[in-house]
Structure formats: C-alpha cells, structure tokens
Short mmCIF file of C-alpha atoms and ligand atoms in Angstrom, two decimals:
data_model
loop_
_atom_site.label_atom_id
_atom_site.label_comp_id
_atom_site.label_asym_id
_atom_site.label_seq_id
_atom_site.Cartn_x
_atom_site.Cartn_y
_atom_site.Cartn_z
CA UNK A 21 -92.82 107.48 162.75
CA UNK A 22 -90.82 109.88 160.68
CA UNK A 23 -89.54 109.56 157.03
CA UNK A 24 -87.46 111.65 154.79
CA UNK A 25 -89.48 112.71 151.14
CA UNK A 26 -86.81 113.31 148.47
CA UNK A 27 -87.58 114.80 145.34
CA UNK A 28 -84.05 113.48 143.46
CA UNK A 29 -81.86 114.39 140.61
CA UNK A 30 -80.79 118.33 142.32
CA UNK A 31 -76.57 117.80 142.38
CA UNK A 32 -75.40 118.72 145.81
CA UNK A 33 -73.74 122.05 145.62
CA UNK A 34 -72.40 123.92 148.46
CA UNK A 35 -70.54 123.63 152.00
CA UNK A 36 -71.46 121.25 155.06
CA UNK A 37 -69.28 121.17 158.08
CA UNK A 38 -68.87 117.59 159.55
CA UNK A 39 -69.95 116.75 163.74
CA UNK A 40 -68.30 115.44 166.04
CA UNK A 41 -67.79 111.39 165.75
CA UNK A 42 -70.95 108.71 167.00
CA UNK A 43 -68.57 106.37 167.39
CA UNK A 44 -65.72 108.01 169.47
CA UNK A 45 -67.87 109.90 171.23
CA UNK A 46 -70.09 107.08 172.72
CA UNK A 47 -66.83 105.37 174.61
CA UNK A 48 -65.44 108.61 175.65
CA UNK A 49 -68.78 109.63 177.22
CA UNK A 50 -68.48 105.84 179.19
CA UNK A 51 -65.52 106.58 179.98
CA UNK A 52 -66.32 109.72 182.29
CA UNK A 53 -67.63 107.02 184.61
CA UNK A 54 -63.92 106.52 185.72
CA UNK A 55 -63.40 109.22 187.70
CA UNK A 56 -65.43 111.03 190.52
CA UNK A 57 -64.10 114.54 189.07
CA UNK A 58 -65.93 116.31 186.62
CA UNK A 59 -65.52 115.98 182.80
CA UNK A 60 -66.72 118.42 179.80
CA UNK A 61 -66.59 116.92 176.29
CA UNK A 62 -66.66 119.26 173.17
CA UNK A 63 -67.97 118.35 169.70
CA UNK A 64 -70.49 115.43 171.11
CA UNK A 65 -73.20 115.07 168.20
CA UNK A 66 -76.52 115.29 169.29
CA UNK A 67 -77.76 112.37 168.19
CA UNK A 68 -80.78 109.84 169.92
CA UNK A 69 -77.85 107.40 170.42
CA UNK A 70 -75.50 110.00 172.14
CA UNK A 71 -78.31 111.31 173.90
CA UNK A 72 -79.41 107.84 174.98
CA UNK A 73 -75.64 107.41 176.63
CA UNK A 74 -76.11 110.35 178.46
CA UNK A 75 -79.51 108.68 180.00
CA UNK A 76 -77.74 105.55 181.05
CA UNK A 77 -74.65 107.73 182.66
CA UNK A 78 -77.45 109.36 184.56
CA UNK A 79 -78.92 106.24 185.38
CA UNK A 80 -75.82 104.55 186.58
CA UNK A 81 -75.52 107.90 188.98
CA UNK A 82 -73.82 110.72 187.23
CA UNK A 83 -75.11 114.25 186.97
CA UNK A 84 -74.98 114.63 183.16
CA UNK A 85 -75.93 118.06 181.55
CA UNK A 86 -76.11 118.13 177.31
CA UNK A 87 -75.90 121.39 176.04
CA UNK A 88 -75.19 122.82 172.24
CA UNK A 89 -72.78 119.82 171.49
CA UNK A 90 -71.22 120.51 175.38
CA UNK A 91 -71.56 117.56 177.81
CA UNK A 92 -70.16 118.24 181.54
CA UNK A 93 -70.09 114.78 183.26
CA UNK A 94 -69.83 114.15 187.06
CA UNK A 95 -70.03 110.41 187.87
CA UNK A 96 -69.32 111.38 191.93
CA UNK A 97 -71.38 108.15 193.30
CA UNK A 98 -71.99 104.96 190.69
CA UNK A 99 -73.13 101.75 190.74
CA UNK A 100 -72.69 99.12 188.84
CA UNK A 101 -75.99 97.35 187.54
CA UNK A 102 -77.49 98.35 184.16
CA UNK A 103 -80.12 96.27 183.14
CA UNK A 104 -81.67 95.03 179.93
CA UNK A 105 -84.08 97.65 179.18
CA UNK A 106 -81.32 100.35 178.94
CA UNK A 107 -78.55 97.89 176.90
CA UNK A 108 -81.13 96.09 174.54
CA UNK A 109 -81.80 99.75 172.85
CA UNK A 110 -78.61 100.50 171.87
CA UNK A 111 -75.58 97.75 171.47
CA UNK A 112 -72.96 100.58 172.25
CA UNK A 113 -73.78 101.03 175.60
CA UNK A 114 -71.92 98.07 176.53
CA UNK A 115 -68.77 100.22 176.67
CA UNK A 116 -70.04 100.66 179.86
CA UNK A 117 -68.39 97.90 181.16
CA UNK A 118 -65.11 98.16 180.90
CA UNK A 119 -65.34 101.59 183.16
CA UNK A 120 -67.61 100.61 185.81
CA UNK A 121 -65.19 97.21 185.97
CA UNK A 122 -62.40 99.67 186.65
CA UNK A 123 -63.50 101.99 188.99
CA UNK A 124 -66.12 99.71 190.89
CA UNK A 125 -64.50 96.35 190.50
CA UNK A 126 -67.62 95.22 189.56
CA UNK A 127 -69.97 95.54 186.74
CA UNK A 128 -73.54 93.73 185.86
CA UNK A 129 -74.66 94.51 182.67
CA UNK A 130 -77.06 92.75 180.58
CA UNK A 131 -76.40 91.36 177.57
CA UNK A 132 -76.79 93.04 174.22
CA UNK A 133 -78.14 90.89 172.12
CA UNK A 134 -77.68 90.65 168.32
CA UNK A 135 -79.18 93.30 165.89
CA UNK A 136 -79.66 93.54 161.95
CA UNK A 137 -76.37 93.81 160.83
CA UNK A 138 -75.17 90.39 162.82
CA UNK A 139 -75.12 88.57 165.65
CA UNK A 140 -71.85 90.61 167.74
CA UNK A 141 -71.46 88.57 170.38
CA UNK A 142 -69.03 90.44 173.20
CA UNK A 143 -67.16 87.13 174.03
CA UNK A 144 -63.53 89.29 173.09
CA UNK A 145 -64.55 91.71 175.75
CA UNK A 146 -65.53 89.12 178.31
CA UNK A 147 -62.01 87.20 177.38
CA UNK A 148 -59.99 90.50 177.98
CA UNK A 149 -61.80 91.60 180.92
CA UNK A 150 -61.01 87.68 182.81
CA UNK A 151 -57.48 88.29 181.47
CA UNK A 152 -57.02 91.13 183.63
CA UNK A 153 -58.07 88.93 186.87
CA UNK A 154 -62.93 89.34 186.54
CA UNK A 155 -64.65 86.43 187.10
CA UNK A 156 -67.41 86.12 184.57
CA UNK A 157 -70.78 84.83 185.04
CA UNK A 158 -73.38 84.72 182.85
CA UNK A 159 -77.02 83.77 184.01
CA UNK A 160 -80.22 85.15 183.29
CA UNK A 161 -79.05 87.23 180.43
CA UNK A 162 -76.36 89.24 182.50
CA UNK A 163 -73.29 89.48 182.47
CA UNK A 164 -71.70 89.57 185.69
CA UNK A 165 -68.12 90.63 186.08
CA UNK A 166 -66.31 90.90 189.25
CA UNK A 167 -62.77 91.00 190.80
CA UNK A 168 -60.83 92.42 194.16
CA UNK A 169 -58.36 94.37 192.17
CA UNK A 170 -57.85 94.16 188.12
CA UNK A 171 -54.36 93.73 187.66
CA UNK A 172 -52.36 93.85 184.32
CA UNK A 173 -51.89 91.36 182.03
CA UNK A 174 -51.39 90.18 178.08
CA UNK A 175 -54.54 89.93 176.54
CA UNK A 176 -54.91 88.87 172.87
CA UNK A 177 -58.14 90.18 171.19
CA UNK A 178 -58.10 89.27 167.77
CA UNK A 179 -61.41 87.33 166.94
CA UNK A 180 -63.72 86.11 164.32
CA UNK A 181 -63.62 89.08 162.03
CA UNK A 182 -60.17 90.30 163.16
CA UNK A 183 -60.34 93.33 165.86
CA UNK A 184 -62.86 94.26 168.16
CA UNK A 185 -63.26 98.52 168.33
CA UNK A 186 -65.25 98.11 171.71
CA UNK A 187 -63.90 94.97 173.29
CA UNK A 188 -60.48 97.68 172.35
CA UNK A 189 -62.03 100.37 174.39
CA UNK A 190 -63.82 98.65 176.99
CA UNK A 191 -60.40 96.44 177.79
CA UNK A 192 -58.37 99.77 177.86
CA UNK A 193 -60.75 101.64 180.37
CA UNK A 194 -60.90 98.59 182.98
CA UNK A 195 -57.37 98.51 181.98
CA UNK A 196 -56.32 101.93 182.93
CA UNK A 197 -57.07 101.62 187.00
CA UNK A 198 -55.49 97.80 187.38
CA UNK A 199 -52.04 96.88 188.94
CA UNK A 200 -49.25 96.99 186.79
CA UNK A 201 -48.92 96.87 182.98
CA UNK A 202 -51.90 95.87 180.30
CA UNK A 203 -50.77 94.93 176.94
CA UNK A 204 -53.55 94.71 174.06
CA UNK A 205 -52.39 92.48 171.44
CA UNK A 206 -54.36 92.50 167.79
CA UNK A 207 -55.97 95.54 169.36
CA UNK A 208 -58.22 97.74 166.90
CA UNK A 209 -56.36 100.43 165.46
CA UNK A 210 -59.73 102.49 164.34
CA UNK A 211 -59.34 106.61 164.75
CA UNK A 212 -62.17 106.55 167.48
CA UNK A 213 -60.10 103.91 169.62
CA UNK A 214 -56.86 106.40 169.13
CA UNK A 215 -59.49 109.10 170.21
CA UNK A 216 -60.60 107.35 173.35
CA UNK A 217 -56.85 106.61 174.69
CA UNK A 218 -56.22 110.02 174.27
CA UNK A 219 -59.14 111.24 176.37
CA UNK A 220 -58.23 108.93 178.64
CA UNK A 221 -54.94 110.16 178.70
CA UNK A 222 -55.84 113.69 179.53
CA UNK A 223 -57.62 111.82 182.53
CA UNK A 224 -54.63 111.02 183.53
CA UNK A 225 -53.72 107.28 181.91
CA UNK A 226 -50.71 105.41 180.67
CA UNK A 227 -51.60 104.50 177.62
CA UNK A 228 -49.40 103.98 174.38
CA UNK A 229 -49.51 102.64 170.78
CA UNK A 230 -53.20 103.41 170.26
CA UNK A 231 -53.73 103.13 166.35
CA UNK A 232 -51.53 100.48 165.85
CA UNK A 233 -52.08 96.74 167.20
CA UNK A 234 -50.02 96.65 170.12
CA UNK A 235 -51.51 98.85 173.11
CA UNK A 236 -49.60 99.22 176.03
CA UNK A 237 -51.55 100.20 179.49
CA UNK A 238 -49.15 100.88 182.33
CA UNK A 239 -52.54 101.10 185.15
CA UNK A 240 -52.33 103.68 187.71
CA UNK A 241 -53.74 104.60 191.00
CA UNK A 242 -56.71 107.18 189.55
CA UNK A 243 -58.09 109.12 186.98
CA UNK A 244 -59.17 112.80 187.21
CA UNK A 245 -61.29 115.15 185.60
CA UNK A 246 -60.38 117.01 181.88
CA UNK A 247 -61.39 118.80 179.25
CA UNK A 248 -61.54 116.95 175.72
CA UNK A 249 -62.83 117.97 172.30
CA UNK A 250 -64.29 114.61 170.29
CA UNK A 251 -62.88 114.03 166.53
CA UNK A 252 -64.68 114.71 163.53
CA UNK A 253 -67.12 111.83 162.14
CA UNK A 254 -65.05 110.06 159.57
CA UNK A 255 -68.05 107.98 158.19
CA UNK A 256 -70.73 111.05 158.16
CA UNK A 257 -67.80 112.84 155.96
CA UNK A 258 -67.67 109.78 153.49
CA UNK A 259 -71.58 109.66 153.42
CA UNK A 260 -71.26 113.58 152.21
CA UNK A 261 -68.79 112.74 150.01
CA UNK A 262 -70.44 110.23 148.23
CA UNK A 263 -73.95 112.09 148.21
CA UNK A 264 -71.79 114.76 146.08
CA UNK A 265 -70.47 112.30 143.84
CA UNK A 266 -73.36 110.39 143.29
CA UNK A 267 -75.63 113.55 142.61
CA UNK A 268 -73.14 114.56 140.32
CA UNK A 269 -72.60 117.80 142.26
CA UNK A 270 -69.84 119.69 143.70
CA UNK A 271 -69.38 120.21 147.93
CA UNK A 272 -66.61 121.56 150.12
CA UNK A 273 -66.26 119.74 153.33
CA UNK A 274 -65.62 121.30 156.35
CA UNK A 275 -63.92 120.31 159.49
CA UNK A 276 -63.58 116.79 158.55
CA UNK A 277 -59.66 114.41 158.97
CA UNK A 278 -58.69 113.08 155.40
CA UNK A 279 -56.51 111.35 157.42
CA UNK A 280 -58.60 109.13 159.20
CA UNK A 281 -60.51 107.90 155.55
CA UNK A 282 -57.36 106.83 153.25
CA UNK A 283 -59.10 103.70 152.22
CA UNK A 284 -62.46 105.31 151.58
CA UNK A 285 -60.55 108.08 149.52
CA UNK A 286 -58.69 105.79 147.53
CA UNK A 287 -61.53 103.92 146.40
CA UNK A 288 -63.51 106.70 145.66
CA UNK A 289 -60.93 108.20 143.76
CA UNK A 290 -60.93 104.49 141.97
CA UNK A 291 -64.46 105.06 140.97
CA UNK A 292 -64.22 108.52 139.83
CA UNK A 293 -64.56 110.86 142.64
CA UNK A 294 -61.96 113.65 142.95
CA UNK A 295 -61.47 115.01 146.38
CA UNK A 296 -58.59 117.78 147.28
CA UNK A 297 -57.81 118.39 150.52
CA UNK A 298 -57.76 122.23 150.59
CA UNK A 299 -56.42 124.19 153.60
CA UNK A 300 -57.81 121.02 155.70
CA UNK A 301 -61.32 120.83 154.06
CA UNK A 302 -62.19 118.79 151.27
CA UNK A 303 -63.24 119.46 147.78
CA UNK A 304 -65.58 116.57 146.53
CA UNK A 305 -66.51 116.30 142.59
CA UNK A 306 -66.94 114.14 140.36
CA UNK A 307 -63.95 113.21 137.84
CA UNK A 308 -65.48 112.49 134.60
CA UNK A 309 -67.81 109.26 134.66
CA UNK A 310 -68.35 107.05 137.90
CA UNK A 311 -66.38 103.80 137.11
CA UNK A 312 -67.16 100.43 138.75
CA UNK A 313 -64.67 99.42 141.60
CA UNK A 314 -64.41 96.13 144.09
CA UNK A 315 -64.51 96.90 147.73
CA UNK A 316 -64.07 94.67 150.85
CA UNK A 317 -64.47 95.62 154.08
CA UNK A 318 -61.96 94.96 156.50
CA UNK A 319 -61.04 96.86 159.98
CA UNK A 320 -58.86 100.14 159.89
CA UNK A 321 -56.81 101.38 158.15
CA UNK A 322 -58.89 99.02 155.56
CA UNK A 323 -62.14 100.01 154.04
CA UNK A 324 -64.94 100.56 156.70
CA UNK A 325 -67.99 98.24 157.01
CA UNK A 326 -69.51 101.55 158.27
CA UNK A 327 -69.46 103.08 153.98
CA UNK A 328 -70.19 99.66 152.62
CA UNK A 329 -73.54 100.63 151.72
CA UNK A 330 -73.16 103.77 150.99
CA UNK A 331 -70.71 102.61 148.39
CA UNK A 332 -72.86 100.38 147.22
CA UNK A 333 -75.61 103.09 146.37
CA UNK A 334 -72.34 105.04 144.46
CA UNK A 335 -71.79 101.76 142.54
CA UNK A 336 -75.12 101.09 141.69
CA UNK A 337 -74.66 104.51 139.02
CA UNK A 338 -71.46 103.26 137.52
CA UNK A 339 -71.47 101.55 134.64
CA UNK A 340 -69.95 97.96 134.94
CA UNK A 341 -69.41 95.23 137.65
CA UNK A 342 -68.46 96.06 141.18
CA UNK A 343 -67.87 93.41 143.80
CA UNK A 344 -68.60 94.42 147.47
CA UNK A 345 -67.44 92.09 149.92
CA UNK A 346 -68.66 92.32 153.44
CA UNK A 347 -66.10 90.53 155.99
CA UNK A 348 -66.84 92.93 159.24
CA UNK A 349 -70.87 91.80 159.72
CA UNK A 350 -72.62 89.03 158.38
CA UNK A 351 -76.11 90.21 157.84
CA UNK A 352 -74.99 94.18 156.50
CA UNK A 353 -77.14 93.34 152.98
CA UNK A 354 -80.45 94.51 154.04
CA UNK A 355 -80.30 97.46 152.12
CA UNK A 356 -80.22 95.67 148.77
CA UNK A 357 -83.70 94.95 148.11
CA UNK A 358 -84.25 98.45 149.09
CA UNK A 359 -82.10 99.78 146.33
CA UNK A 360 -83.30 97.20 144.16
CA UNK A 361 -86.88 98.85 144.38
CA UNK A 362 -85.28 102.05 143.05
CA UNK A 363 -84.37 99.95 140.07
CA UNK A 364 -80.57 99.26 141.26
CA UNK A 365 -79.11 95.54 139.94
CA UNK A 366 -77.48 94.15 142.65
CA UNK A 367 -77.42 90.22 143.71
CA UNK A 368 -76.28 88.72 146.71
CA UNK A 369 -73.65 85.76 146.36
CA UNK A 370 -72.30 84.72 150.08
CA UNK A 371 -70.53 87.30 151.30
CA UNK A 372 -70.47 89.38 148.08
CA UNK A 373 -72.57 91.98 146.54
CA UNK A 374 -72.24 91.85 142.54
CA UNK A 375 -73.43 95.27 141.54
CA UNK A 376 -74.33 95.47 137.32
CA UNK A 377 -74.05 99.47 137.93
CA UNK A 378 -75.19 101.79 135.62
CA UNK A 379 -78.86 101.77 135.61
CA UNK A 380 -80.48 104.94 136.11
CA UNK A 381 -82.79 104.70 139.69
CA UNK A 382 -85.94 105.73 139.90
CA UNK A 383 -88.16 107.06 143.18
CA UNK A 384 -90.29 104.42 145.13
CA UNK A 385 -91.13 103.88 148.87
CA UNK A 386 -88.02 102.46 150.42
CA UNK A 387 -87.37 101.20 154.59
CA UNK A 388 -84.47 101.81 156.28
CA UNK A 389 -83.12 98.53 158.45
CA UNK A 390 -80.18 100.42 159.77
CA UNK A 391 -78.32 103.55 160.21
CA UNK A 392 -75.61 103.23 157.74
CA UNK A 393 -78.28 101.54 154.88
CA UNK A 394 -80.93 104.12 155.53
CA UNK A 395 -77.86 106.85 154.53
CA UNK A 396 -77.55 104.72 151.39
CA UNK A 397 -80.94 104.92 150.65
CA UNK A 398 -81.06 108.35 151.38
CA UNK A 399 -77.89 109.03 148.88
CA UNK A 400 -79.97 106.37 146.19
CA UNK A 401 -83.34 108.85 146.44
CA UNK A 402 -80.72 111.82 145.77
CA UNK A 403 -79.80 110.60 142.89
CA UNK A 404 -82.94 108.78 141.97
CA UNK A 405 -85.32 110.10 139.20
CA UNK A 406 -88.44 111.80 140.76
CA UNK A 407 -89.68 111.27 144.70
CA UNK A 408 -88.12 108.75 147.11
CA UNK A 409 -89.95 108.41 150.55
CA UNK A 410 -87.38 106.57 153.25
CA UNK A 411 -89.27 105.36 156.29
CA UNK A 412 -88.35 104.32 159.46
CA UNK A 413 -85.75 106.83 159.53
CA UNK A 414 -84.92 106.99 163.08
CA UNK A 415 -82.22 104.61 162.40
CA UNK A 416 -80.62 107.25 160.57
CA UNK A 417 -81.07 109.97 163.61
CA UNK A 418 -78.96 107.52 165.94
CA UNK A 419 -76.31 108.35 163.86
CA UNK A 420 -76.24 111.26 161.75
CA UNK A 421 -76.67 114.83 163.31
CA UNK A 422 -79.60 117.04 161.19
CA UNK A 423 -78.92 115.10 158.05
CA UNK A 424 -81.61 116.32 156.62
CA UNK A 425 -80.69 120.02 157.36
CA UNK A 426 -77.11 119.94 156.17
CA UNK A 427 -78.70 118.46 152.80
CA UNK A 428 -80.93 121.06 151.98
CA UNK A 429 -78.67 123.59 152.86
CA UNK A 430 -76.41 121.60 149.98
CA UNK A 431 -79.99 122.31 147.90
CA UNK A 432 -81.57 118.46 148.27
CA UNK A 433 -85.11 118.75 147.93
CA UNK A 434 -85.65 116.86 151.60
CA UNK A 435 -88.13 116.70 153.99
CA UNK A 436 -88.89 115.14 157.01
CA UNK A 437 -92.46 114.24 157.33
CA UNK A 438 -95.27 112.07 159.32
CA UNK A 439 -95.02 108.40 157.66
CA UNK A 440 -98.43 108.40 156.48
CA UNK A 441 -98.71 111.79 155.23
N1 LIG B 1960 -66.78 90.31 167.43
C1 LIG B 1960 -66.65 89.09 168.02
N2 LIG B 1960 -66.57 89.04 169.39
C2 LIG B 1960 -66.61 90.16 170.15
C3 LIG B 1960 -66.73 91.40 169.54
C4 LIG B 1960 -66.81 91.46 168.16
O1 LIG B 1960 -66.61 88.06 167.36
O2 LIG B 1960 -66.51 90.03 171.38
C5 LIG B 1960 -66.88 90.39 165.97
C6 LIG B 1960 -68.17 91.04 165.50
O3 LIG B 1960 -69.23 90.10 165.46
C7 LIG B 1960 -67.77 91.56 164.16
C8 LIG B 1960 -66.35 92.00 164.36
O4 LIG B 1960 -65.89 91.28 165.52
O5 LIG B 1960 -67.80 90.51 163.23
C9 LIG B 1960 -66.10 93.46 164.57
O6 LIG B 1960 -67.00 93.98 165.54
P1 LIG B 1960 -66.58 95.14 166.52
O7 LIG B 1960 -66.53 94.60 167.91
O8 LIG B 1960 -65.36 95.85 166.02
O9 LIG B 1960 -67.84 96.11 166.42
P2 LIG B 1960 -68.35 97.05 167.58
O10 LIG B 1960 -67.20 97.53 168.35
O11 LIG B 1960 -69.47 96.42 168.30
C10 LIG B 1960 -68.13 99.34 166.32
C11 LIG B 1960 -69.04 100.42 165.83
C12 LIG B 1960 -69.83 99.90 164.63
C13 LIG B 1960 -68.85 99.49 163.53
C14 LIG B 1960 -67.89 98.42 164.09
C15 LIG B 1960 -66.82 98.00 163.11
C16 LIG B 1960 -69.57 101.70 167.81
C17 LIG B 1960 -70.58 102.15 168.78
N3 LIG B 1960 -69.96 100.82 166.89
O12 LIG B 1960 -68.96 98.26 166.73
O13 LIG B 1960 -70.58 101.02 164.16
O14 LIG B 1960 -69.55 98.96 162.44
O15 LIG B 1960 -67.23 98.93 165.27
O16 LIG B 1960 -66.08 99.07 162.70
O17 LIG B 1960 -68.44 102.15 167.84
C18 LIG B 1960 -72.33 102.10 163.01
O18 LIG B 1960 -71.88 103.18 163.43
O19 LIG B 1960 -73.20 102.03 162.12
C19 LIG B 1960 -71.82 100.84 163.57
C20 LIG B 1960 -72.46 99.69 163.47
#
C-alpha cells in the first residue's frame, strides 16, 4: 500500500488547474447506458473510482475506451444484473440503476452496503423508482427492480438528512424513458445533479428545474448519442483552497466555478481566507490571521459534507472555538483522532466537532479512513511542523486526480512512497 511523506511548513505558492468533477462525472458515465448510440465525455478525472465505473459499464456490455480524460461509451447490447462484487467496491455505482431500469425495464443490482462515513441506505431511490410503476424485491442482498413500462409520476424524495444527490440522478435517468411526465419533489439541487440533467438533455431528455427542488421530467420515446464536457470539481477546488490558506501561502486556481462553492467561500472568507475571482480563476490567500468559524453541513446550496473535514484541519490553526456540525453522514468524524495525533484539539460532542484551534501541529504517522479525511490529513501534514506520513492513501486516489503532483508543483515537499519504506 501507498502513502504520501510530507515534509510540512513550505506555503503553497503557485497555479493548479482543477479536473473534471468525481461526483458528476460518475452518474453521467451511468448514464451512457441509456442509449445504444455512442457517447464521448470530456473532462472525466482519472481517478480508481472513475476508472472502476468504466469496468462495470464494460461489464454490464458496453464497449468503453478511457483515454487522456476522453471516455467514448457505446452501451449497444446491456443487461441488467450487476452483482455484489462490482457494487460492494464502490457505493456510487448504484447510479446504475436508475439507467438500466429505464432502458431495460429491469435492473438487479446488489446492494451497497454501508461504508465509514454512515450507513446510506438507498431506500429514497427504491421509493422513487416504485413511484414510477418497479416492483421491488429485495432477497439475498439484491435488489431487484422490474416493470412493463415506467410511466410518470410525483415522487417525493426528501429523506432522513433532507435530499438524496443519487436517489436525484438515478430517479431522473429511469425517469427520462417512462410514459408521460415525472415530477421530483425535494429533489437535490447539488451542481453535479444540474450537470447530469444537462447531459441528459443533450441525449435528448425533457428535463427542467434541475438545481432547484422541483424537477420536472416530461419522458420520451429514446435517448441518443452526444457529446458532453463534465464540470469542474467543486470540492477538489475547496481542498486547494484551503491547503493555500492553511499553509499560509498564496495559489491561483484555475478552471474551477466560484459559483458552484458560495457557502464554502463565505465561510472561508469568515475565517480569514481571501479569494478573488479573477478573469474566472481564483486568487486564494490568506487575510491576516485565520479566525475560528462554526460550520454545519447541510445539502446545496448549504455547506458541503464533502469540505467538512477539510475545514476542520483549517480550523484546527485558528485561534479560538469552532463548532462543526455534521448533519449529511453520521459517522464523517474519523478523521479526528488522526488530527489529534498531529497535536490538533478537537472533541467530539454528538453531532458536533468543538475545535480549541490554534495549536501549532506537529508531524506523526497518520491513516486515512476516507477520501475527503485523508485530504484533511494531507492539508494538516502541510501545515504541520516537520514530516507527516498518511497511509492508506488510496482512499484519496478514488477521488482526487494526481494530488500529489499538483502539490508539488505548488512546492509541497510530497511524496508518494511504499508504506513500509
Ligand atoms: N439517504 C437516505 N436514503 C437514501 C439515500 C440517502 O436516508 O435512499 C441519506 C443518507 O444516508 C445521507 C443523506 O441522505 O444521510 C444524503 O445522502 P446522499 O444520497 O445525498 O449521498 P449520495 O448520493 O450517496 C453523494 C456523493 C457523496 C456526498 C453526498 C452528499 C457521489 C458519488 N457521492 O452521495 O460524495 O457526500 O452525495 O453530498 O456523488 C465523496 O465524494 O467523498 C462523497 C462521499
């Protein structure tokens, strides 16, 4: 296994130019499986997680080619059936369903199981599908989903923790081939659910309101092929953005949306963080001191569980008390006795994270539990006094396209080495 050895306490300087977005890119790739024509998606990071969609699109019968951030789908002949061992190793893939559902009528998928950050069950998803006319059966830890023609309906899919971004897309895609008219109430409004309509637009769909809660579906007869370029990844451009700030250094962000990270913005301007959008790129510096600042996650346009920790390894340097509230997942905490070994104060109090920021960090062995806290462990070593080694850092290449590269060319001292080395 791989880690990252970071020698901290070099401020970021410099320019890094953002990939295209994990999380958009992962339904849009499911979606190909709608039509028999072919598809070619720009700006697809290359990521283990991407690259493990492409695998399953394969195995479900598509001829899938992925090529210098180019992916040219054909899904001519599918079938329906993915089983455990391709689900259980990455909980996105169950955007597959709401596609094969579509086009096939049928889907049987296994279920995905929980993971570190929470239990995510998929019962929104099931709901919305058996709105639009699927039986659902569950045994022997499939899913089984069947119907002889979707047809349109109201489907509410407000849940637990508000919104559901994939029960949003997989809904939409079975959505997009059924009778008559779909309409997604409480639907996520997230930029990668606005991204997928719009693919799925140029395919040929009827699909309106996407980004607000109300989505409106008018199904039609059949999709074709297009031609689609994927949307910068808002949450790799915060993690940049915060590396900067926490390093106290100074980085110009390329090819990243300010508009899709207004809440992430705002609270780092809260905590002391200038950033300019310049010309469409953004400036990142600090502005004077950090300065503590509470934080609760909530679904878009709130503040993304997907920075929490990140944020939290930002807070951790300011001086003072900052409250981070986690309301999206209810296990997303692992990363705190991680940061806590690099000397960070940080206690755990239900749902909250009471940060007594200010203390300077110091290098130690740290491992990663998931993508978004090995990136905060990764910023904390950055910033850290002397040499941090993060292990288990494949969690952090499902998500984040040569990290380590785009760092050192910001002049971090990181390297990716052998574990035990
Ligand atoms: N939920 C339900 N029932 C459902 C579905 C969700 O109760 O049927 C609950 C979840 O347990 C959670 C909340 O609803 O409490 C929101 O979960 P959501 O369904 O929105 O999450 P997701 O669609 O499975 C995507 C991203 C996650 C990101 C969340 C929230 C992808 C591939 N994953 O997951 O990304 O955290 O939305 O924004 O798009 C990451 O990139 O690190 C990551 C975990």
């Amino acid at each position: 296994m791989e880690s990252f050895l970071i020698k901290g306490g070099v401020p970021l300087h410099g320019e890094v130019t953002i990939s295209g977005s994990k999380n958009a890119a992962l339904p849009i790739m499911a979606a190909t499986l709608l039509t028999d024509e072919p598809c070619v998606i720009r700006h697809v990071p290359d990521l283990s997680d991407t690259r493990f969609m492409a695998q399953i699109l394969q195995s479900l019968g598509a001829t899938v080619k992925f090529k210098n951030g180019t992916l040219n789908v054909r899904a001519n002949k599918i079938r329906g059936y993915a089983d455990y061992d391709l689900v259980r190793k990455m909980r996105g893939s169950i955007c597959i369903m709401g596609p094969l559902l579509g086009r096939l009528c049928k889907a049987r998928v296994s279920l995905p199981g929980g993971c570190i950050i929470g239990a995510r069950p998929i019962n929104l998803h099931l709901k919305g599908f058996a709105s639009l006319g699927a039986k659902i059966e569950i045994e022997g830890g499939y899913v089984d989903a069947t119907a002889k023609k979707l047809a349109g309906s109201a489907v509410f899919l407000g849940g637990r923790a508000g919104s559901t971004v994939l029960g949003t897309a997989n809904v939409m895609m079975a959505a997009t081939l059924a009778d008559g008219v779909t309409v997604i109430e409480s639907a996520a409004c997230e930029p990668e659910v606005v991204d997928l309509a719009n693919f799925l637009n140029t395919m040929g769909a009827k699909i309106s309101g996407a980004g607000g809660p109300t989505i409106t579906i008018t199904g039609v007869g059949r999709l074709h092929g297009a031609k689609y370029e994927v949307i910068p990844d808002r949450i790799e451009t915060a993690t940049f953005a915060i590396a900067a700030a926490a390093t106290n250094g100074e980085i110009m962000i390329h090819g990243a949306r300010a508009d899709h990270l207004r809440a992430v913005l705002d609270k780092l301007n809260e905590a002391g963080v200038k950033i300019e959008n310049r010309g469409g790129n953004l400036a990142v510096r600090r502005n004077g001191k950090l300065k503590s600042a509470d934080v609760t996650t909530l679904p878009h346009p709130g503040f993304p569980t997907d920075v929490q920790a990140q944020l939290m390894a930002l807070l951790a340097l300011a001086p003072g008390i900052s409250i981070i509230t986690e309301r999206i997942f209810e296990s997303r905490f692992m990363h705190v006795s991680e940061l806590a070994r690099l000397g960070a104060d940080i206690e755990i109090e239900g749902p909250s994270a009471i940060v007594k920021g200010g203390r300077p960090l110091s290098g130690a062995p740290v491992m990663a539990s998931d993508l978004r806290a090995s990136a905060a462990l990764v910023i904390a070593g950055l910033a850290a006094k002397g040499t941090t080694q993060v292990n288990r850092i494949y969690h952090l290449d499902r998500g984040y396209e040569n990290m380590d590269a785009k760092l050192r060319k910001l002049g971090a001292r990181i390297q990716r080495v052998e574990e035990n080395s």
